[in-house]
Coordinates of C-alpha atoms in Angstrom, one line a residue:
Chain R
M1 CA -23.3 -5.4 -34.1
I2 CA -24.0 -2.8 -31.8
E3 CA -26.1 0.2 -32.1
L4 CA -26.2 3.7 -30.3
Q5 CA -29.7 5.2 -31.6
H6 CA -30.2 8.7 -30.8
I7 CA -28.2 8.9 -27.4
D8 CA -28.6 12.0 -26.1
K9 CA -25.8 12.6 -22.8
Y10 CA -25.3 15.1 -20.3
Y11 CA -23.3 16.2 -17.4
N12 CA -23.7 18.2 -14.7
I13 CA -27.6 18.3 -14.9
G14 CA -29.6 20.8 -13.3
T15 CA -26.4 23.1 -12.0
V16 CA -24.9 26.5 -14.2
N17 CA -22.2 24.1 -15.1
E18 CA -24.3 21.6 -17.5
V19 CA -23.0 20.4 -20.3
C20 CA -24.2 18.6 -23.3
L21 CA -21.8 16.0 -24.4
F22 CA -23.5 13.7 -26.9
K23 CA -27.6 15.3 -28.9
D24 CA -28.9 12.6 -30.7
F25 CA -26.0 10.6 -31.7
N26 CA -25.6 7.7 -33.4
L27 CA -23.2 4.8 -33.8
T28 CA -23.5 1.4 -35.6
I29 CA -20.7 -0.9 -34.5
H30 CA -20.7 -4.2 -37.1
D31 CA -19.6 -7.8 -36.3
G32 CA -16.3 -8.1 -37.2
D33 CA -15.2 -3.8 -37.1
F34 CA -11.8 -3.2 -35.7
I35 CA -12.7 0.4 -34.8
S36 CA -10.0 2.9 -34.1
V37 CA -11.4 6.6 -31.9
I38 CA -9.6 9.3 -31.9
G39 CA -10.6 12.7 -30.6
S40 CA -9.6 15.4 -28.5
N41 CA -10.1 15.3 -24.6
G42 CA -13.7 15.9 -23.4
S43 CA -14.9 15.0 -27.0
G44 CA -17.1 11.8 -25.8
K45 CA -14.4 9.1 -26.6
T46 CA -14.5 7.5 -23.1
S47 CA -17.8 8.5 -22.5
M48 CA -19.0 6.8 -25.4
L49 CA -17.3 3.3 -24.1
N50 CA -18.8 3.9 -20.7
L51 CA -22.2 4.1 -22.3
I52 CA -21.8 0.9 -24.4
C53 CA -20.4 -1.0 -21.2
G54 CA -22.7 0.8 -18.8
S55 CA -20.6 2.3 -16.5
L56 CA -22.7 5.6 -17.9
E57 CA -26.2 5.6 -18.4
A58 CA -28.0 8.1 -20.9
E59 CA -30.6 10.8 -20.7
A60 CA -32.2 9.5 -24.1
G61 CA -31.9 7.2 -26.2
K62 CA -31.0 3.4 -26.3
I63 CA -28.0 0.5 -26.9
I64 CA -29.0 -2.4 -28.8
L65 CA -26.4 -5.5 -28.3
N66 CA -27.0 -7.9 -31.3
G67 CA -31.0 -6.7 -31.2
E68 CA -31.1 -6.8 -27.6
D69 CA -32.3 -3.8 -26.0
I70 CA -29.2 -3.3 -22.9
T71 CA -29.6 0.4 -22.5
H72 CA -30.4 -0.3 -18.6
Q73 CA -28.6 -3.6 -18.2
K74 CA -26.3 -3.4 -15.3
E75 CA -22.8 -3.5 -16.3
Y76 CA -21.9 -6.6 -14.6
V77 CA -24.6 -8.1 -17.1
R78 CA -23.4 -6.8 -20.4
Q79 CA -19.3 -7.8 -19.5
R80 CA -20.3 -11.3 -20.2
K81 CA -20.1 -9.9 -23.9
I82 CA -17.9 -7.4 -23.1
G83 CA -14.2 -7.5 -22.4
R84 CA -12.5 -4.1 -21.4
V85 CA -9.0 -3.2 -21.3
Y86 CA -8.4 0.0 -19.2
Q87 CA -5.9 3.1 -19.6
N88 CA -4.6 2.4 -16.2
P89 CA -2.9 -1.1 -16.1
A90 CA -3.9 -1.6 -12.2
M91 CA -7.6 -1.8 -13.4
G92 CA -7.2 -5.3 -14.9
T93 CA -5.5 -7.3 -12.5
C94 CA -5.6 -7.9 -8.6
P95 CA -1.9 -6.6 -7.5
S96 CA -2.0 -8.7 -4.1
M97 CA -3.1 -11.8 -6.2
T98 CA -0.4 -13.9 -7.7
I99 CA 0.1 -14.4 -11.3
L100 CA -1.4 -17.7 -11.3
E101 CA -4.4 -16.6 -9.3
N102 CA -5.2 -13.7 -11.8
M103 CA -5.0 -16.4 -14.7
S104 CA -7.1 -18.9 -12.7
L105 CA -9.8 -16.0 -12.0
A106 CA -9.8 -14.9 -15.7
D107 CA -10.2 -17.8 -17.1
N108 CA -13.7 -18.8 -14.7
K109 CA -15.6 -16.1 -16.1
G110 CA -19.0 -16.5 -17.6
K111 CA -18.8 -19.6 -15.2
A112 CA -19.8 -20.0 -11.7
Y113 CA -17.7 -19.4 -8.8
G114 CA -18.5 -21.7 -6.1
L115 CA -16.4 -23.7 -3.9
Q116 CA -14.5 -25.7 -6.4
F117 CA -10.8 -25.3 -5.7
G118 CA -9.9 -21.7 -7.1
T119 CA -6.7 -22.4 -9.4
N120 CA -7.5 -25.6 -11.7
K121 CA -4.4 -27.4 -11.7
K122 CA -4.7 -29.2 -15.1
R123 CA -5.2 -25.6 -16.8
I124 CA -1.4 -24.4 -15.8
D125 CA 0.2 -25.5 -18.7
D126 CA -2.2 -24.1 -20.7
Y127 CA -1.5 -20.3 -18.8
R128 CA 2.4 -21.0 -19.1
E129 CA 1.7 -21.7 -22.5
M130 CA -0.4 -18.1 -23.1
L131 CA 1.9 -16.7 -20.5
S132 CA 4.9 -17.3 -22.7
Q133 CA 3.2 -16.1 -25.9
L134 CA 3.6 -12.6 -24.0
G135 CA 7.5 -12.9 -24.6
L136 CA 7.6 -10.7 -21.0
G137 CA 9.1 -14.1 -18.9
L138 CA 5.7 -14.1 -17.2
E139 CA 5.6 -17.9 -17.5
D140 CA 8.4 -18.2 -15.1
M141 CA 7.1 -16.5 -12.5
M142 CA 3.6 -17.5 -12.3
G143 CA 3.7 -17.4 -8.2
S144 CA 4.5 -13.5 -7.9
K145 CA 2.4 -11.4 -7.0
V146 CA 0.7 -9.3 -10.1
G147 CA 1.3 -6.2 -8.1
S148 CA 5.1 -6.6 -7.8
L149 CA 5.0 -6.5 -12.1
S150 CA 5.4 -3.2 -14.4
G151 CA 2.9 -1.5 -15.7
G152 CA 3.5 -3.1 -19.0
Q153 CA 3.5 -6.7 -18.0
R154 CA 0.3 -5.4 -16.4
Q155 CA -1.2 -4.6 -18.9
A156 CA -0.2 -7.5 -20.9
M157 CA -1.7 -9.4 -18.2
A158 CA -4.9 -7.6 -18.1
L159 CA -5.3 -8.1 -22.1
L160 CA -4.4 -11.9 -21.8
M161 CA -6.9 -12.1 -19.4
T162 CA -9.8 -10.1 -21.0
T163 CA -9.5 -11.8 -24.1
M164 CA -8.8 -15.8 -22.8
T165 CA -12.2 -16.5 -22.4
P166 CA -14.7 -16.1 -25.2
I167 CA -16.1 -12.6 -25.5
E168 CA -18.3 -11.1 -28.5
F169 CA -16.7 -7.3 -28.1
L170 CA -13.3 -5.7 -27.2
I171 CA -13.2 -2.4 -25.9
L172 CA -9.8 -0.7 -25.6
D173 CA -9.8 2.3 -23.5
E174 CA -6.6 4.1 -24.3
H175 CA -4.9 1.0 -23.3
T176 CA -1.3 2.1 -24.2
A177 CA -1.3 5.6 -23.1
A178 CA 0.1 4.2 -19.5
L179 CA 3.0 2.6 -21.2
D180 CA 6.5 4.0 -22.4
P181 CA 6.7 3.7 -26.5
K182 CA 8.3 0.5 -26.4
T183 CA 5.7 -1.7 -24.4
A184 CA 3.0 0.3 -26.1
E185 CA 4.2 -1.0 -29.2
L186 CA 4.4 -4.4 -28.1
I187 CA 0.7 -4.2 -26.3
M188 CA -0.3 -2.8 -29.5
E189 CA 1.1 -6.3 -31.4
L190 CA -0.5 -8.1 -29.3
T191 CA -3.6 -6.9 -30.1
G192 CA -3.5 -6.9 -33.4
K193 CA -2.6 -10.9 -32.9
V194 CA -5.6 -11.6 -30.6
V195 CA -8.4 -9.3 -32.1
K196 CA -7.4 -11.0 -35.8
E197 CA -6.8 -14.8 -34.0
K198 CA -10.2 -14.5 -32.3
N199 CA -11.9 -12.7 -34.7
L200 CA -13.6 -10.0 -32.1
T201 CA -15.1 -6.6 -33.0
T202 CA -13.0 -4.3 -31.0
I203 CA -13.6 -0.6 -30.8
M204 CA -10.1 1.5 -29.9
V205 CA -9.6 4.4 -28.3
T206 CA -6.2 5.5 -28.6
H207 CA -4.6 9.3 -29.0
N208 CA -1.6 7.8 -30.6
L209 CA -2.6 8.6 -34.4
R210 CA 0.0 6.2 -35.7
Y211 CA -2.0 3.3 -34.3
A212 CA -5.4 4.5 -34.8
V213 CA -3.7 4.7 -38.8
E214 CA -2.3 1.4 -38.5
Y215 CA -4.4 -0.9 -37.1
G216 CA -8.2 -1.0 -37.5
K217 CA -10.4 -1.4 -40.1
R218 CA -12.5 1.8 -39.5
L219 CA -11.4 5.3 -38.1
I220 CA -13.9 7.8 -36.2
M221 CA -12.6 11.2 -35.3
M222 CA -14.7 12.6 -32.4
H223 CA -15.7 16.1 -31.5
Q224 CA -17.8 18.1 -29.4
G225 CA -20.3 14.2 -29.4
N226 CA -19.8 14.2 -32.8
A227 CA -18.3 12.1 -35.2
I228 CA -16.8 14.2 -37.6
V229 CA -14.8 11.4 -40.1
D230 CA -16.0 7.5 -40.2
K231 CA -14.0 6.3 -43.0
A232 CA -13.9 2.4 -43.0
G233 CA -12.4 0.3 -46.3
K234 CA -10.9 1.6 -48.5
E235 CA -11.0 5.2 -47.6
K236 CA -9.3 4.4 -44.1
E237 CA -6.9 2.5 -46.0
E238 CA -5.7 5.9 -47.2
L239 CA -5.7 8.0 -44.5
D240 CA -2.3 8.9 -43.7
V241 CA -1.1 10.6 -40.0
D242 CA -0.7 13.8 -41.7
A243 CA -4.2 14.0 -42.8
L244 CA -5.7 13.9 -39.7
L245 CA -3.2 16.1 -37.5
N246 CA -4.4 18.6 -40.3
Q247 CA -7.8 17.8 -39.5
F248 CA -7.3 17.6 -35.7
N249 CA -5.4 21.2 -35.6
Q250 CA -8.3 22.7 -37.8
I251 CA -10.9 21.3 -35.4
S252 CA -8.5 22.8 -32.2
I253 CA -8.6 26.5 -34.3
E254 CA -12.1 26.4 -33.9
T255 CA -12.8 26.0 -30.8
G256 CA -9.6 27.9 -29.9
N257 CA -7.4 25.0 -28.5
Chain N
M1 CA 2.1 -17.8 35.9
E2 CA 0.8 -21.6 33.9
Q3 CA -3.1 -19.5 35.3
L4 CA -1.7 -16.4 33.2
I5 CA -0.8 -18.3 30.4
I6 CA -3.6 -20.1 29.9
G7 CA -6.2 -17.6 30.9
V8 CA -3.8 -15.3 27.9
L9 CA -3.9 -18.4 25.4
E10 CA -8.1 -18.9 26.4
Q11 CA -9.0 -15.2 25.8
G12 CA -6.5 -15.0 22.6
F13 CA -8.1 -17.7 21.0
I14 CA -11.6 -16.5 21.7
Y15 CA -10.7 -13.3 20.1
A16 CA -8.5 -14.8 17.5
I17 CA -11.9 -16.3 16.0
M18 CA -13.1 -13.2 16.1
A19 CA -10.1 -11.3 14.4
L20 CA -10.1 -13.4 11.8
G21 CA -13.7 -11.9 10.8
V22 CA -12.2 -8.7 11.3
Y23 CA -9.4 -9.1 8.8
I24 CA -11.7 -10.2 6.1
T25 CA -13.4 -6.8 6.0
Y26 CA -10.7 -4.7 6.9
K27 CA -8.0 -6.2 5.3
I28 CA -9.5 -8.1 2.7
L29 CA -12.6 -6.1 2.0
D30 CA -11.1 -2.9 3.2
F31 CA -14.1 -2.2 4.2
P32 CA -14.2 -0.4 8.0
D33 CA -16.9 -2.8 9.5
L34 CA -18.2 -1.5 13.0
S35 CA -21.0 -4.1 13.5
V36 CA -18.3 -6.2 15.0
D37 CA -19.1 -4.2 18.5
S38 CA -22.5 -5.2 18.1
T39 CA -22.8 -9.0 16.2
F40 CA -19.5 -10.2 19.0
P41 CA -22.9 -9.5 21.6
L42 CA -25.5 -10.8 19.1
G43 CA -23.9 -14.3 18.7
A44 CA -23.8 -14.0 22.9
A45 CA -27.3 -12.9 23.4
V46 CA -28.2 -16.1 21.0
T47 CA -26.0 -18.3 23.4
A48 CA -27.9 -17.3 26.3
L49 CA -31.1 -17.7 24.8
M50 CA -30.6 -20.8 23.7
L51 CA -28.9 -22.2 26.6
S52 CA -30.8 -20.7 29.5
N53 CA -33.7 -22.7 27.6
E54 CA -31.3 -26.0 27.8
M55 CA -30.3 -26.0 24.0
N56 CA -27.6 -28.0 23.1
P57 CA -24.5 -26.1 23.2
F58 CA -23.1 -26.5 20.1
L59 CA -25.6 -26.5 18.4
A60 CA -25.8 -22.6 20.2
L61 CA -22.9 -22.3 18.3
L62 CA -24.1 -22.5 14.8
A63 CA -27.0 -20.8 15.3
S64 CA -24.8 -17.4 16.5
T65 CA -22.5 -17.8 13.4
A66 CA -25.6 -18.1 11.4
A67 CA -27.5 -15.0 13.1
G68 CA -23.9 -13.3 13.0
A69 CA -23.6 -14.0 9.3
L70 CA -27.3 -12.4 8.4
A71 CA -26.5 -9.1 10.1
G72 CA -23.5 -9.0 8.1
I73 CA -25.5 -9.4 4.9
G74 CA -28.0 -6.5 6.8
T75 CA -24.5 -4.2 6.8
G76 CA -23.8 -5.6 3.4
L77 CA -27.1 -4.9 1.6
I78 CA -27.8 -1.4 3.6
H79 CA -24.1 -0.4 2.0
V80 CA -25.0 -2.2 -1.5
K81 CA -28.5 -1.6 -2.1
C82 CA -29.0 1.5 -0.3
K83 CA -25.8 3.0 -1.2
V84 CA -24.6 4.1 2.3
R85 CA -20.8 4.6 3.0
D86 CA -19.0 1.5 4.6
L87 CA -18.5 3.5 8.1
L88 CA -22.1 4.3 8.7
S89 CA -24.0 1.2 6.9
G90 CA -21.6 -0.8 10.3
I91 CA -22.4 2.2 12.2
I92 CA -26.6 2.0 11.6
M93 CA -26.6 -1.7 12.1
M94 CA -24.5 -1.9 15.2
T95 CA -26.7 0.5 16.8
A96 CA -29.6 -1.8 15.5
L97 CA -28.2 -4.5 16.8
Y98 CA -27.6 -3.5 20.3
T99 CA -31.4 -2.9 20.6
L100 CA -31.9 -6.3 19.2
N101 CA -29.4 -8.2 21.7
L102 CA -31.3 -7.1 24.9
R103 CA -34.3 -8.4 23.0
L104 CA -32.9 -11.5 22.5
A105 CA -31.3 -12.1 26.6
G106 CA -34.8 -11.2 27.1
G107 CA -35.1 -7.3 28.4
S108 CA -32.3 -7.9 30.6
A109 CA -28.2 -5.8 30.5
N110 CA -27.1 -9.4 32.1
V111 CA -27.8 -13.2 31.9
P112 CA -26.4 -15.8 34.1
L113 CA -25.4 -19.3 33.0
F114 CA -23.4 -20.6 35.5
N115 CA -26.0 -23.6 36.2
N116 CA -26.4 -23.9 32.7
Q117 CA -24.4 -26.0 30.4
S118 CA -21.7 -24.9 28.0
V119 CA -19.3 -26.4 24.8
F120 CA -16.8 -26.8 28.2
D121 CA -19.1 -28.1 30.4
N122 CA -21.2 -31.1 29.4
D123 CA -21.6 -34.6 29.9
F124 CA -19.9 -35.4 26.9
I125 CA -17.4 -33.1 27.0
N126 CA -16.7 -34.0 31.0
G127 CA -16.1 -37.8 29.6
L128 CA -13.6 -37.6 27.5
F129 CA -11.5 -35.3 29.3
P130 CA -9.7 -37.5 32.3
E131 CA -9.3 -35.5 35.4
A132 CA -6.0 -34.6 35.0
L133 CA -6.7 -32.7 32.0
S134 CA -9.4 -30.9 33.7
S135 CA -7.6 -27.2 33.8
Y136 CA -6.7 -27.2 30.4
K137 CA -10.1 -28.4 29.2
T138 CA -11.3 -25.0 28.2
V139 CA -8.1 -23.6 26.4
I140 CA -8.2 -27.3 24.5
I141 CA -11.8 -26.9 23.5
I142 CA -11.3 -23.3 22.6
F143 CA -8.0 -24.1 20.3
I144 CA -10.4 -26.7 18.5
I145 CA -13.1 -24.3 17.7
M146 CA -10.8 -21.9 16.6
M147 CA -8.3 -23.8 14.5
I148 CA -11.7 -25.6 12.7
A149 CA -12.9 -21.6 12.0
K150 CA -9.4 -20.7 11.0
V151 CA -8.9 -24.1 8.4
L152 CA -12.4 -23.9 7.3
L153 CA -11.7 -20.0 6.3
D154 CA -8.2 -20.5 4.4
F155 CA -10.4 -23.5 2.4
Y156 CA -12.4 -20.6 1.3
M157 CA -10.2 -18.9 0.3
K158 CA -8.7 -21.0 -1.8
T159 CA -11.8 -21.4 -3.5
K160 CA -12.9 -19.8 -6.7
S161 CA -15.4 -18.0 -4.8
G162 CA -12.8 -16.9 -1.9
Y163 CA -10.6 -15.8 -5.2
L164 CA -13.5 -13.4 -6.2
L165 CA -13.9 -12.0 -2.6
R166 CA -10.0 -11.4 -2.9
A167 CA -10.1 -9.5 -6.1
V168 CA -13.4 -7.4 -4.7
G169 CA -11.3 -5.7 -2.4
D170 CA -8.2 -5.2 -4.3
N171 CA -9.3 -3.9 -7.5
P172 CA -13.4 -4.2 -7.8
T173 CA -13.4 -3.1 -11.5
I174 CA -12.6 -6.5 -12.2
V175 CA -14.9 -8.0 -10.6
T176 CA -17.3 -6.3 -12.7
S177 CA -15.1 -7.1 -15.6
L178 CA -15.5 -10.7 -14.6
A179 CA -19.5 -10.3 -15.4
K180 CA -20.0 -10.5 -11.5
D181 CA -21.8 -8.3 -9.1
S182 CA -19.0 -6.7 -6.8
G183 CA -21.9 -5.8 -4.4
F184 CA -23.1 -9.6 -3.9
V185 CA -19.2 -10.6 -2.9
K186 CA -18.9 -7.5 -0.8
I187 CA -22.4 -8.9 0.9
V188 CA -20.8 -12.1 1.1
G189 CA -17.2 -11.1 2.4
L190 CA -19.5 -9.5 5.3
A191 CA -21.6 -12.4 6.1
I192 CA -18.8 -14.7 7.0
S193 CA -16.5 -12.0 8.6
N194 CA -19.6 -11.3 11.2
G195 CA -20.5 -15.4 11.3
L196 CA -16.8 -15.6 13.0
V197 CA -17.4 -12.4 15.1
A198 CA -20.3 -14.3 16.6
L199 CA -19.3 -17.3 16.9
A200 CA -16.2 -15.5 18.8
G201 CA -19.2 -14.0 21.0
S202 CA -21.3 -17.5 21.9
V203 CA -17.6 -18.8 22.7
M204 CA -17.3 -16.0 24.8
C205 CA -20.4 -16.2 26.3
Q206 CA -19.9 -19.9 27.3
Q207 CA -16.4 -19.3 28.2
Q208 CA -16.8 -16.7 30.9
R209 CA -20.7 -18.1 31.6
F210 CA -22.8 -14.9 31.6
F211 CA -24.0 -12.8 29.0
E212 CA -23.4 -8.9 29.0
I213 CA -24.9 -6.4 26.8
S214 CA -21.7 -4.2 26.6
M215 CA -19.0 -7.4 26.3
G216 CA -19.1 -6.1 23.0
T217 CA -17.9 -2.6 23.1
G218 CA -14.3 -2.3 22.2
T219 CA -14.6 -5.5 20.1
I220 CA -13.5 -3.6 16.6
V221 CA -10.3 -2.4 18.6
I222 CA -9.5 -5.4 19.5
G223 CA -9.8 -7.0 16.1
L224 CA -8.2 -4.7 14.4
A225 CA -4.9 -4.4 16.9
S226 CA -4.7 -8.2 16.6
V227 CA -4.4 -7.9 12.7
I228 CA -2.5 -5.3 12.2
I229 CA 0.1 -7.0 15.0
G230 CA -0.1 -10.0 12.9
T231 CA 0.4 -8.9 9.6
N232 CA 3.1 -6.5 11.1
V233 CA 5.5 -8.5 12.6
F234 CA 4.7 -11.3 10.6
K235 CA 5.4 -9.7 7.7
G236 CA 6.6 -11.7 3.9
N237 CA 5.0 -15.3 2.9
L238 CA 6.3 -17.3 5.6
L239 CA 3.4 -17.6 7.4
K240 CA -0.3 -17.5 5.9
A241 CA -2.2 -14.4 6.9
T242 CA -4.7 -16.0 8.6
T243 CA -2.0 -17.7 11.3
A244 CA -0.4 -14.7 11.8
V245 CA -3.5 -12.9 12.5
V246 CA -4.3 -15.7 15.8
I247 CA -0.7 -15.6 16.4
G248 CA -1.5 -11.1 16.6
S249 CA -4.8 -11.6 18.6
V250 CA -2.7 -13.9 21.7
L251 CA 0.1 -11.1 21.3
Y252 CA -2.0 -8.3 22.0
K253 CA -3.6 -10.6 25.1
A254 CA -0.8 -10.7 26.4
C255 CA 0.2 -7.6 26.4
V256 CA -2.5 -6.3 28.0
A257 CA -2.4 -9.0 30.5
I258 CA 0.7 -7.8 31.2
A259 CA -0.3 -4.5 31.5
I260 CA -2.9 -5.5 34.3
E261 CA -0.3 -7.7 36.1
V262 CA 2.1 -4.6 36.7
G263 CA -0.8 -3.3 38.6
L264 CA -3.1 -1.7 36.6
P265 CA -6.6 -1.9 37.8
A266 CA -8.8 -4.3 35.5
S267 CA -11.4 -1.3 35.2
D268 CA -8.5 0.2 33.3
L269 CA -9.4 -1.9 30.5
K270 CA -10.1 0.0 27.5
F271 CA -7.8 2.7 28.2
I272 CA -5.3 0.0 27.9
T273 CA -7.0 -1.2 24.9
A274 CA -7.1 2.0 22.9
V275 CA -3.6 3.2 24.5
L276 CA -2.2 -0.3 22.8
F277 CA -4.2 -0.1 19.8
L278 CA -3.0 3.6 19.2
I279 CA 1.2 2.7 19.6
I280 CA 0.8 -0.6 17.6
L281 CA -1.0 1.6 14.5
I282 CA 2.2 4.4 14.9
I283 CA 4.7 1.8 15.2
S284 CA 3.0 -0.3 11.7
M285 CA 2.6 3.3 10.3
D286 CA 6.2 4.2 10.7
R287 CA 7.4 1.1 9.1
K288 CA 5.5 1.9 6.1
K289 CA 7.6 5.2 6.0
K290 CA 10.5 3.6 6.1
V291 CA 9.7 1.8 3.1
K292 CA 8.5 4.0 1.0
S293 CA 11.6 6.3 1.8

């Protein structure tokens, strides 16, 4: 469970451009939740993810993870339980290392990175099996550098690498936004599958309303640092893209966009 | 001619050890570490101190490496913990080490070691080499030291820790995602890099049999030139990057030797070094553009 309690977040503090993003923002993410987060640019979606992951620090408030206060915990320490896939496919893989080396690197998460051989030969067949499930033919090119792969292939690998070791929370930061429609569809299918299989508590930020409606058990619409829509269960199932789009337009009129 | 070739190989292999260190910071970590201009003489200063106190020359190699690693940790701490930019962290460490090097050398800018033992001239080694090979003795020993450094580095790069080091220069975000402190990994990389540079300084000091405070000036240029020549000439997967760097270093020293041989005075050495480096940079950038268009 992740709890955001009374979060205040300002940008450009002490300048004329000071902006208040969150003022007393509260959100509870229950175990097993699969939350789709939508909202216009600047509504606080990514800032919320950054606060949870620790790449941003709030001015006030607490972040509680499974009962433990992690408000001031370093980003890399939090990542033991959290896996994150970024919008940019380049963020989740190492371009100058081979597919096999990338898999080995990710497979060791949570353990010590000492002077043992980097690639465990006994695991190679398992890696090949995992890669073949992506259906992209990556299993036949394990010696190729990841930098030579396409964005979609890299994002599929990033998703696989993030979820191959036991984590509790999966953070998806517009992870299909940089992909073509067909690849985005594939990545979403893979995402749905892995979340279900591993029963991961997931927060997915997306600009694609259809994905937000189709996937996830709970939907949040952010606007100016508030969750103006928060629907779960049956209410969420009844939502459709048109209704959401209507709501979106209303917000846009209010803010003069 | 033979003398010239042996000279080039001796110098090339010594600077190859240093270039392997620069390869780690420049190519793997993407960290322009200027402190090598002072960690190279740091290795020499530690060696001068130990040799003039009649200590074991092989121990001096190890002690120099350790001293260099400590200096690298220092640069890393300045960068990671004090959040100083990479270039400036190196410059700060370089400046501070100058004083330390002078202190280690007993306050003098020159320490002659002509009558002291070295890894090239001691009872054990002298007994090992037959008279006929004596003119190749130095180059063989340098080659062995260089190869040990290279093989150990190659091995390290294949370990989990080595993977993490390669990852941090490539994409620091992924190291954080793997729940590891990317700052710590950078510090480890700087320690290994500067350890190698100081080891080269120690070998250099023992080979030329004196310590001189300014012997490190321009080290970074030689190191970068070697790395860039090596990695550009041997593109592709034919050669290991570390092997390419070693060959790059020898090629570079050969270029300088040729320049001196055709009649340029030895006092022009630094100028030749700089011009050669510029030419190499221009050529290698030219190639990059061709690839893009």
